[in-house]
Amino acid sequence: DTAVSQTPKYLVTQMGNDKSIKCEQNLGHDTMYWYKQDSKKFLKIMFSYNNKELIINETVPNRFSPKSPDKAHLNLHINSLELGDSAVYFCASSITGTATYEQYFGPGTRLTVT
Amino acid sequence: EDKVVQSPLSLVVHEGDTVTLNCSYEVTNFRSLLWYKQEKKAPTFLFMLTSSGIEKKSGRLSSILDKKELSSILNITATQTGDSAIYLCAVAPHPQGAQKLVFGQGTRLTINP
């Protein structure tokens, strides 16, 4: 009965490679997010999709491309990986409305670029 | 730029102690403030505060928002080793629609037996 799941949990790859991280939620939420947590544990928003439409796109290199095939899935593709991309990437989901709703986070994907 | 600052960054106490964690913010179009607990993996939701002065409580944890001071505190009484975690404060600055959360850097709480 996993609410927000991500695959893979760990990803070790070399500089210059292209990789993808997948996220799925079974909560019936209509909005999904990608966050990056650096080594200092700072969580920063990268992207947000609402009903498959890109809503938030923070200042993120265009090597990062999110894709939402449907509102239960949000994938993150990263091209030409760099050392500085090493971090934990969290997917989250929430309901959207006029109020704020809590976001539910996935277990994270620890990406290590060597 | 929207900003959330937590203090202290790190706190070590003994089991049974009471702790207070602080969060201050500077954001436009404030909607809500949220507290999360992060143990080994995913942050898990604790509280959401929208109105000033109304305490939210869950067991030994409680939190309150002060919109005048642009701050919030999270209290944990009779701490247990299981309370050891990073506590994250986040603010939702968007007026409506998809909610971008702006997080603070977290307070790492360690409870020693």
mmCIF file of C-alpha atoms in Angstrom, chain A residues 43-114:
data_model
loop_
_atom_site.group_PDB
_atom_site.id
_atom_site.type_symbol
_atom_site.label_atom_id
_atom_site.label_comp_id
_atom_site.label_asym_id
_atom_site.label_seq_id
_atom_site.Cartn_x
_atom_site.Cartn_y
_atom_site.Cartn_z
ATOM 1 C CA LEU A 43 15.308 20.391 0.150
ATOM 2 C CA LYS A 44 14.678 22.512 -2.937
ATOM 3 C CA ILE A 45 11.802 22.364 -5.374
ATOM 4 C CA MET A 46 12.745 21.588 -8.959
ATOM 5 C CA PHE A 47 9.485 20.954 -10.806
ATOM 6 C CA SER A 48 5.787 20.617 -10.227
ATOM 7 C CA TYR A 49 3.162 19.080 -12.492
ATOM 8 C CA ASN A 50 -0.581 19.483 -12.125
ATOM 9 C CA ASN A 51 -2.700 17.066 -14.159
ATOM 10 C CA LYS A 52 0.255 16.371 -16.462
ATOM 11 C CA GLU A 53 0.903 20.084 -17.020
ATOM 12 C CA LEU A 54 4.152 21.755 -15.910
ATOM 13 C CA ILE A 55 3.304 24.350 -13.263
ATOM 14 C CA ILE A 56 6.559 25.091 -11.492
ATOM 15 C CA ASN A 57 9.964 25.069 -13.135
ATOM 16 C CA GLU A 58 12.612 26.464 -10.866
ATOM 17 C CA THR A 59 16.053 27.462 -12.062
ATOM 18 C CA VAL A 60 17.203 24.007 -13.020
ATOM 19 C CA PRO A 61 19.679 23.197 -15.824
ATOM 20 C CA ASN A 62 17.879 22.067 -18.955
ATOM 21 C CA ARG A 63 19.739 18.772 -18.670
ATOM 22 C CA PHE A 64 16.890 17.905 -16.303
ATOM 23 C CA SER A 65 13.645 17.078 -18.065
ATOM 24 C CA PRO A 66 10.543 15.929 -16.215
ATOM 25 C CA LYS A 67 7.820 13.963 -17.955
ATOM 26 C CA SER A 68 4.349 13.184 -16.698
ATOM 27 C CA PRO A 69 2.580 10.522 -18.777
ATOM 28 C CA ASP A 70 -0.458 10.693 -16.491
ATOM 29 C CA LYS A 71 -1.300 12.321 -13.199
ATOM 30 C CA ALA A 72 -0.110 9.319 -11.173
ATOM 31 C CA HIS A 73 3.390 9.315 -12.660
ATOM 32 C CA LEU A 74 6.192 11.842 -12.852
ATOM 33 C CA ASN A 75 9.583 10.815 -14.197
ATOM 34 C CA LEU A 76 12.832 12.747 -14.171
ATOM 35 C CA HIS A 77 15.376 12.336 -16.929
ATOM 36 C CA ILE A 78 18.859 13.756 -16.491
ATOM 37 C CA ASN A 79 21.253 14.152 -19.422
ATOM 38 C CA SER A 80 25.029 14.490 -19.297
ATOM 39 C CA LEU A 81 25.285 13.906 -15.574
ATOM 40 C CA GLU A 82 27.735 16.061 -13.616
ATOM 41 C CA LEU A 83 29.389 15.566 -10.224
ATOM 42 C CA GLY A 84 27.225 18.338 -8.777
ATOM 43 C CA ASP A 85 24.087 16.369 -9.588
ATOM 44 C CA SER A 86 24.918 13.962 -6.768
ATOM 45 C CA ALA A 87 22.094 14.333 -4.243
ATOM 46 C CA VAL A 88 18.929 12.662 -3.013
ATOM 47 C CA TYR A 89 15.964 13.303 -5.292
ATOM 48 C CA PHE A 90 12.522 13.180 -3.742
ATOM 49 C CA CYS A 91 9.219 12.900 -5.508
ATOM 50 C CA ALA A 92 6.123 14.212 -3.732
ATOM 51 C CA SER A 93 2.431 14.568 -4.423
ATOM 52 C CA SER A 94 -0.506 16.562 -3.122
ATOM 53 C CA ILE A 95 -4.028 17.676 -3.853
ATOM 54 C CA THR A 96 -4.298 21.120 -5.411
ATOM 55 C CA GLY A 97 -6.891 23.664 -4.528
ATOM 56 C CA THR A 98 -7.315 27.114 -3.069
ATOM 57 C CA ALA A 99 -5.913 25.940 0.251
ATOM 58 C CA THR A 100 -2.545 24.427 0.993
ATOM 59 C CA TYR A 101 -2.474 20.685 1.253
ATOM 60 C CA GLU A 102 0.329 18.671 2.740
ATOM 61 C CA GLN A 103 2.712 17.002 0.357
ATOM 62 C CA TYR A 104 3.505 13.309 0.687
ATOM 63 C CA PHE A 105 7.052 12.325 -0.121
ATOM 64 C CA GLY A 106 8.513 9.233 -1.699
ATOM 65 C CA PRO A 107 11.498 7.388 -0.156
ATOM 66 C CA GLY A 108 14.023 9.250 -2.290
ATOM 67 C CA THR A 109 16.583 8.225 -4.892
ATOM 68 C CA ARG A 110 20.203 8.657 -3.880
ATOM 69 C CA LEU A 111 22.116 9.595 -7.021
ATOM 70 C CA THR A 112 25.909 9.383 -6.941
ATOM 71 C CA VAL A 113 27.829 10.633 -9.948
ATOM 72 C CA THR A 114 31.479 9.535 -10.121
#
